[in-house]
Coordinates of C-alpha atoms in Angstrom, one line a residue:
P1 CA -62.5 -61.9 1.9
H2 CA -62.1 -65.3 3.3
R3 CA -58.5 -66.5 2.8
H4 CA -56.9 -69.8 2.1
H5 CA -53.3 -70.4 2.9
A6 CA -51.4 -73.1 1.1
S7 CA -47.9 -73.9 0.0
G8 CA -47.3 -73.0 -3.6
G9 CA -44.8 -74.4 -6.1
L10 CA -43.0 -72.7 -8.9
G11 CA -45.0 -71.8 -12.0
P12 CA -45.8 -69.1 -14.6
E13 CA -48.8 -66.7 -14.9
D14 CA -52.1 -68.4 -14.7
T15 CA -54.8 -69.2 -12.3
E16 CA -55.4 -68.3 -8.7
I17 CA -57.6 -69.8 -6.0
L18 CA -59.3 -67.3 -3.9
Q19 CA -62.2 -66.9 -1.6
V20 CA -64.1 -63.7 -1.7
A21 CA -67.1 -62.5 0.2
D22 CA -70.3 -61.6 -1.5
A23 CA -72.2 -58.4 -0.8
Q24 CA -73.8 -60.0 2.3
G25 CA -70.4 -61.2 3.6
A26 CA -70.8 -64.9 2.9
G27 CA -67.9 -66.8 1.5
V28 CA -68.6 -67.7 -2.1
G29 CA -65.4 -69.1 -3.7
E30 CA -62.2 -71.0 -3.4
V31 CA -59.9 -70.7 -6.4
I32 CA -58.7 -67.8 -8.5
L33 CA -57.3 -68.4 -12.0
I34 CA -54.9 -65.8 -13.3
T35 CA -53.6 -65.8 -16.8
G36 CA -50.5 -63.9 -17.8
A37 CA -49.4 -64.6 -14.3
A38 CA -45.7 -64.6 -14.9
G39 CA -45.8 -61.4 -16.9
F40 CA -45.5 -57.8 -15.8
I41 CA -49.0 -56.9 -14.6
G42 CA -50.0 -60.5 -13.9
S43 CA -47.2 -61.1 -11.5
A44 CA -47.9 -57.9 -9.7
V45 CA -51.5 -59.0 -9.2
V46 CA -50.2 -62.3 -7.7
W47 CA -47.9 -60.3 -5.4
E48 CA -50.8 -58.1 -4.3
L49 CA -53.1 -61.1 -3.6
N50 CA -50.3 -62.9 -1.7
N51 CA -49.8 -59.8 0.4
A52 CA -53.5 -60.0 1.2
G53 CA -53.0 -63.6 2.3
L54 CA -54.4 -65.3 -0.8
T55 CA -52.5 -68.2 -2.1
D56 CA -55.1 -70.6 -3.5
L57 CA -54.2 -69.4 -7.0
V58 CA -53.8 -71.3 -10.3
L59 CA -51.4 -69.5 -12.6
C60 CA -51.4 -69.6 -16.4
D61 CA -48.8 -68.3 -18.9
R62 CA -46.4 -69.1 -21.6
F63 CA -42.9 -69.2 -20.1
G64 CA -41.0 -69.5 -23.3
S65 CA -37.4 -68.6 -23.2
S66 CA -37.7 -65.3 -21.4
E67 CA -36.8 -64.7 -17.8
K68 CA -40.3 -63.8 -16.7
W69 CA -40.4 -67.1 -14.7
K70 CA -38.2 -65.2 -12.2
N71 CA -41.3 -63.0 -11.4
L72 CA -42.8 -66.0 -9.6
R73 CA -39.9 -67.3 -7.6
T74 CA -41.1 -65.7 -4.3
R75 CA -44.8 -66.1 -5.0
R76 CA -47.2 -68.7 -3.4
F77 CA -49.8 -70.5 -5.5
E78 CA -51.4 -74.0 -6.0
D79 CA -50.7 -74.8 -9.6
Y80 CA -49.3 -73.6 -12.9
V81 CA -50.6 -74.3 -16.4
E82 CA -49.2 -73.5 -19.8
A83 CA -51.6 -71.4 -21.9
E84 CA -51.9 -74.0 -24.6
D85 CA -53.0 -76.6 -22.0
L86 CA -55.5 -74.3 -20.2
F87 CA -58.8 -75.4 -21.6
A88 CA -57.9 -79.1 -21.4
R89 CA -57.0 -78.6 -17.7
L90 CA -60.3 -76.7 -17.2
A91 CA -62.1 -79.8 -18.4
E92 CA -60.3 -82.2 -16.1
A93 CA -58.4 -80.6 -13.2
S94 CA -59.8 -81.0 -9.7
W95 CA -59.5 -77.3 -9.0
A96 CA -61.5 -76.3 -12.1
S97 CA -64.9 -76.8 -10.4
K98 CA -63.7 -74.5 -7.5
V99 CA -62.8 -71.5 -9.7
E100 CA -64.7 -68.5 -8.3
A101 CA -62.8 -65.8 -10.2
V102 CA -60.8 -65.5 -13.4
I103 CA -58.3 -62.7 -13.8
H104 CA -57.4 -62.7 -17.5
I105 CA -54.2 -60.5 -18.0
G106 CA -52.5 -62.7 -20.5
A107 CA -52.2 -61.3 -24.1
C108 CA -49.6 -60.3 -26.7
S109 CA -49.2 -56.6 -25.7
S110 CA -46.7 -55.6 -28.4
T111 CA -47.8 -52.5 -30.3
K112 CA -45.3 -53.6 -33.0
Q113 CA -47.1 -56.9 -33.7
W114 CA -48.7 -56.5 -37.1
D115 CA -50.1 -60.0 -37.6
M116 CA -53.8 -59.3 -36.9
T117 CA -54.7 -63.0 -37.5
F118 CA -52.3 -64.0 -34.7
L119 CA -53.7 -61.3 -32.4
H120 CA -57.3 -62.3 -33.1
G121 CA -56.6 -65.8 -32.1
N122 CA -54.3 -65.0 -29.1
N123 CA -56.0 -61.9 -27.7
V124 CA -59.6 -62.0 -28.9
A125 CA -60.8 -65.6 -29.4
F126 CA -58.9 -66.8 -26.3
S127 CA -60.4 -64.1 -24.2
Q128 CA -63.9 -64.8 -25.5
R129 CA -63.6 -68.5 -24.8
L130 CA -62.3 -68.0 -21.3
G131 CA -64.9 -65.3 -20.5
E132 CA -67.7 -67.6 -21.7
W133 CA -66.3 -70.4 -19.6
A134 CA -66.2 -68.2 -16.5
V135 CA -69.6 -66.6 -17.0
E136 CA -71.3 -69.9 -17.6
R137 CA -70.2 -71.0 -14.1
G138 CA -71.1 -67.8 -12.4
A139 CA -67.4 -66.9 -11.8
K140 CA -66.1 -63.4 -11.6
F141 CA -64.4 -62.5 -14.9
I142 CA -61.9 -59.6 -14.9
Y143 CA -60.0 -59.0 -18.1
A144 CA -57.3 -56.6 -19.3
S145 CA -58.2 -54.0 -21.8
S146 CA -56.0 -51.1 -22.8
A147 CA -55.9 -47.3 -23.4
A148 CA -54.7 -48.3 -26.9
T149 CA -58.4 -48.7 -27.7
Y150 CA -58.7 -44.8 -27.6
G151 CA -56.6 -44.3 -30.7
D152 CA -55.4 -40.8 -31.2
G153 CA -57.6 -39.6 -28.3
S154 CA -59.6 -37.2 -30.5
L155 CA -62.8 -38.7 -29.0
G156 CA -61.6 -38.3 -25.5
F157 CA -61.0 -41.0 -22.9
S158 CA -64.3 -41.8 -21.5
D159 CA -64.9 -45.5 -20.6
S160 CA -68.6 -45.2 -21.3
D161 CA -70.3 -48.0 -23.3
E162 CA -71.7 -45.3 -25.7
L163 CA -68.3 -44.1 -26.8
T164 CA -66.6 -47.5 -27.3
P165 CA -68.2 -48.4 -30.7
N166 CA -66.9 -45.1 -32.1
L167 CA -63.2 -45.6 -31.1
Q168 CA -60.6 -46.1 -33.7
P169 CA -57.4 -47.8 -32.4
L170 CA -54.1 -46.9 -34.2
N171 CA -52.5 -50.4 -34.2
P172 CA -53.5 -54.1 -34.3
Y173 CA -52.9 -54.6 -30.6
G174 CA -55.4 -51.8 -29.7
F175 CA -57.9 -53.1 -32.3
S176 CA -57.7 -56.6 -30.6
K177 CA -58.5 -55.1 -27.2
W178 CA -61.3 -53.0 -28.8
L179 CA -62.8 -56.2 -30.3
V180 CA -62.9 -57.8 -26.8
D181 CA -64.5 -54.7 -25.3
M182 CA -67.1 -54.7 -28.1
W183 CA -67.8 -58.4 -27.5
A184 CA -68.3 -57.8 -23.8
I185 CA -70.7 -54.9 -24.5
R186 CA -72.7 -56.9 -27.0
H187 CA -73.1 -59.6 -24.4
D188 CA -74.4 -56.9 -22.0
F189 CA -71.6 -57.7 -19.5
P190 CA -72.9 -61.0 -18.1
A191 CA -73.0 -60.7 -14.3
R192 CA -69.7 -60.1 -12.7
A193 CA -67.6 -59.3 -15.8
V194 CA -65.2 -56.4 -15.7
G195 CA -62.8 -55.0 -18.3
L196 CA -59.9 -52.8 -17.1
R197 CA -58.4 -50.3 -19.6
F198 CA -54.8 -50.0 -18.4
F199 CA -53.0 -46.8 -19.3
N200 CA -49.2 -46.5 -19.4
V201 CA -48.2 -49.0 -16.7
F202 CA -44.6 -49.1 -15.4
G203 CA -42.7 -50.6 -12.5
P204 CA -41.0 -53.7 -11.2
N205 CA -41.3 -57.1 -13.0
E206 CA -41.3 -55.5 -16.5
Y207 CA -37.7 -56.5 -17.1
H208 CA -38.4 -59.2 -19.7
K209 CA -40.5 -56.9 -21.9
E210 CA -37.4 -55.5 -23.7
D211 CA -38.4 -52.6 -26.1
M212 CA -42.0 -52.9 -24.9
A213 CA -41.0 -52.1 -21.4
S214 CA -41.4 -48.5 -20.0
V215 CA -39.2 -45.6 -20.9
I216 CA -38.0 -45.6 -17.3
F217 CA -36.7 -49.2 -17.6
N218 CA -35.2 -48.8 -21.0
A219 CA -33.4 -45.5 -20.2
F220 CA -32.2 -46.4 -16.7
E221 CA -28.8 -47.9 -17.6
K222 CA -28.0 -45.3 -20.2
V223 CA -28.9 -42.4 -17.8
K224 CA -26.8 -44.0 -15.1
R225 CA -23.9 -44.6 -17.3
E226 CA -23.9 -41.6 -19.7
R227 CA -26.1 -39.2 -17.8
I228 CA -28.3 -38.4 -20.7
I229 CA -31.7 -39.4 -22.0
K230 CA -33.0 -39.1 -25.6
L231 CA -36.7 -38.4 -26.2
F232 CA -38.8 -38.1 -29.4
K233 CA -39.1 -34.6 -30.9
S234 CA -42.7 -33.4 -31.4
H235 CA -44.0 -33.4 -34.9
R236 CA -47.2 -31.5 -34.0
S237 CA -47.1 -27.8 -33.4
E238 CA -49.3 -27.9 -30.3
F239 CA -46.8 -30.0 -28.4
G240 CA -43.2 -29.0 -27.6
D241 CA -40.4 -31.5 -27.8
G242 CA -40.8 -34.0 -25.0
E243 CA -44.2 -32.5 -24.0
Q244 CA -46.1 -35.5 -25.5
S245 CA -48.0 -36.7 -22.5
R246 CA -49.2 -40.0 -21.1
D247 CA -51.2 -41.2 -18.1
F248 CA -48.3 -43.0 -16.4
V249 CA -49.6 -45.4 -13.7
Y250 CA -47.6 -47.4 -11.2
V251 CA -48.0 -51.2 -11.4
K252 CA -48.6 -51.4 -7.6
D253 CA -51.6 -49.1 -8.0
V254 CA -52.9 -51.2 -10.9
A255 CA -52.7 -54.4 -8.9
R256 CA -54.7 -52.8 -6.1
V257 CA -57.5 -51.8 -8.5
V258 CA -57.6 -55.5 -9.7
R259 CA -58.0 -56.7 -6.2
Y260 CA -60.7 -54.1 -5.5
F261 CA -62.9 -55.5 -8.3
L262 CA -62.1 -59.1 -7.3
E263 CA -63.5 -58.5 -3.9
R264 CA -66.7 -57.0 -5.3
P265 CA -68.3 -59.7 -7.4
E266 CA -71.4 -57.6 -8.1
T267 CA -69.5 -55.1 -10.2
Q268 CA -69.5 -55.2 -14.0
G269 CA -68.5 -53.0 -16.9
I270 CA -65.4 -51.4 -18.4
Y271 CA -63.3 -49.1 -16.3
N272 CA -60.2 -46.9 -17.0
V273 CA -57.2 -47.6 -14.8
G274 CA -54.8 -44.6 -14.8
T275 CA -54.0 -41.7 -12.5
G276 CA -56.4 -39.3 -14.2
K277 CA -53.4 -36.9 -14.7
A278 CA -51.4 -36.8 -17.9
R279 CA -47.7 -36.0 -17.5
S280 CA -45.1 -35.3 -20.1
F281 CA -42.1 -37.4 -21.1
N282 CA -40.0 -34.5 -19.9
D283 CA -41.6 -34.9 -16.4
L284 CA -40.9 -38.6 -16.5
A285 CA -37.3 -38.1 -17.5
K286 CA -36.7 -35.5 -14.8
A287 CA -38.1 -37.9 -12.2
L288 CA -35.7 -40.6 -13.4
F289 CA -32.7 -38.2 -13.0
A290 CA -34.0 -37.3 -9.6
G291 CA -34.2 -40.9 -8.6
L292 CA -30.5 -41.3 -9.5
D293 CA -29.6 -38.0 -7.8
L294 CA -28.5 -36.5 -11.2
E295 CA -29.2 -33.2 -12.9
P296 CA -31.6 -33.6 -15.9
N297 CA -29.9 -33.8 -19.3
I298 CA -32.4 -34.3 -22.2
E299 CA -31.8 -34.5 -25.9
Y300 CA -34.5 -34.9 -28.6
F301 CA -34.4 -36.9 -31.9
D302 CA -36.8 -37.3 -34.8
M303 CA -39.6 -39.8 -34.4
P304 CA -39.4 -42.6 -37.1
E305 CA -41.6 -41.9 -40.0
E306 CA -43.5 -45.2 -39.6
L307 CA -44.6 -44.2 -36.1
R308 CA -45.8 -40.7 -36.7
D309 CA -49.3 -41.4 -37.8
K310 CA -49.7 -44.1 -35.1
Y311 CA -48.4 -42.2 -32.1
Q312 CA -50.5 -41.1 -29.2
Y313 CA -49.5 -37.5 -28.2
F314 CA -51.8 -37.4 -25.2
T315 CA -53.6 -39.9 -22.9
E316 CA -55.4 -39.2 -19.7
A317 CA -57.8 -41.6 -18.0
D318 CA -61.3 -40.3 -17.1
L319 CA -61.8 -41.8 -13.7
G320 CA -65.4 -40.8 -13.1
K321 CA -66.7 -44.3 -13.6
L322 CA -64.1 -45.9 -11.4
R323 CA -64.9 -43.5 -8.6
E324 CA -68.6 -44.1 -9.0
A325 CA -67.8 -47.8 -8.5
G326 CA -66.5 -46.9 -5.1
Y327 CA -62.7 -47.0 -5.7
T328 CA -61.5 -44.1 -3.5
E329 CA -57.7 -44.8 -3.1
E330 CA -55.4 -42.1 -4.5
F331 CA -52.9 -43.1 -7.2
T332 CA -49.2 -42.7 -6.5
P333 CA -47.9 -39.4 -7.9
L334 CA -45.4 -39.8 -10.8
E335 CA -42.4 -38.5 -8.9
D336 CA -43.0 -40.8 -5.9
A337 CA -43.6 -43.8 -8.1
V338 CA -40.5 -43.3 -10.2
D339 CA -38.4 -42.7 -7.1
D340 CA -39.6 -46.0 -5.6
Y341 CA -39.0 -47.9 -8.8
V342 CA -35.6 -46.5 -9.4
R343 CA -34.2 -46.6 -5.8
N344 CA -35.8 -49.8 -4.5
Y345 CA -35.9 -52.0 -7.6
L346 CA -33.8 -50.9 -10.6
A347 CA -30.9 -49.7 -8.5
Q348 CA -31.1 -52.9 -6.4
D349 CA -30.1 -55.3 -9.3
Y350 CA -33.6 -55.2 -10.8
R351 CA -35.2 -56.5 -7.7
R352 CA -38.7 -58.0 -8.3
L353 CA -41.9 -57.7 -6.4

């Protein structure tokens, strides 16, 4: 891709200005808009693009009173916009006519948010409006979906368009992401639109997410101090305690996948983003202890009643479609990813990307 280098000010998670090359190699754009840019995955995407020499970025987010603004202190970008002001700015800002790609990561990602009316406005209607704005201008539109759309996993984890209408998410957050996926499918994925179903992402810059952050982050201090971790007991006979499994994927790998699709404007469709290998919470806990050079010490406790019928016991990304799209890079093995996160970020005063 062609690259613009410019000095950036401080700002949250929004829009980026980028130049990419089309299939023939001709430069086709100038600005990249990134929403959720101060958040966990969004700021990692900004980090990845900065590392690639891309700084013509417009970032959009809601800073609020959290400390996610710190995720942008070392990043370079052109402008920052609060989410409530985004559409007004798109109608008047000088950079708006130059937007060649929109990376829409921003959303309420709490699986404990039960106000579906709020989620519909914040996650669904906002996404549809921004997607329509991008597509009308021929801009690349990449949006964040979620493995939460798969519900209990009984239908498998294929990202095929044929399976999506049959999925039954377990919580309002997953339902909101499913609604956006269904909207995209009904619109036949207007040229250059891509949805990415993120599985269980963990890594640096998630520090503001509190109880919605990864098990690694939330257990780190207790393990370091008390040398013990507590995991949910299993309430299904086919799974042992702590053997509930997830497709844990490192945020650095996720950011690389986003950049891959950004640089290929001809791609479209929904793609899983995970490692393709489910690992147990016991494995995750042992990797955390290893990162702290401690012997594993795991205890189990009953899962709260209100979670038991909404809990995913197993997730594993089917990566066939992603590989068919030409993405060949290997994902970081769980033990290596946890070791990097623990030693180089959490143990270094929560260093950020």
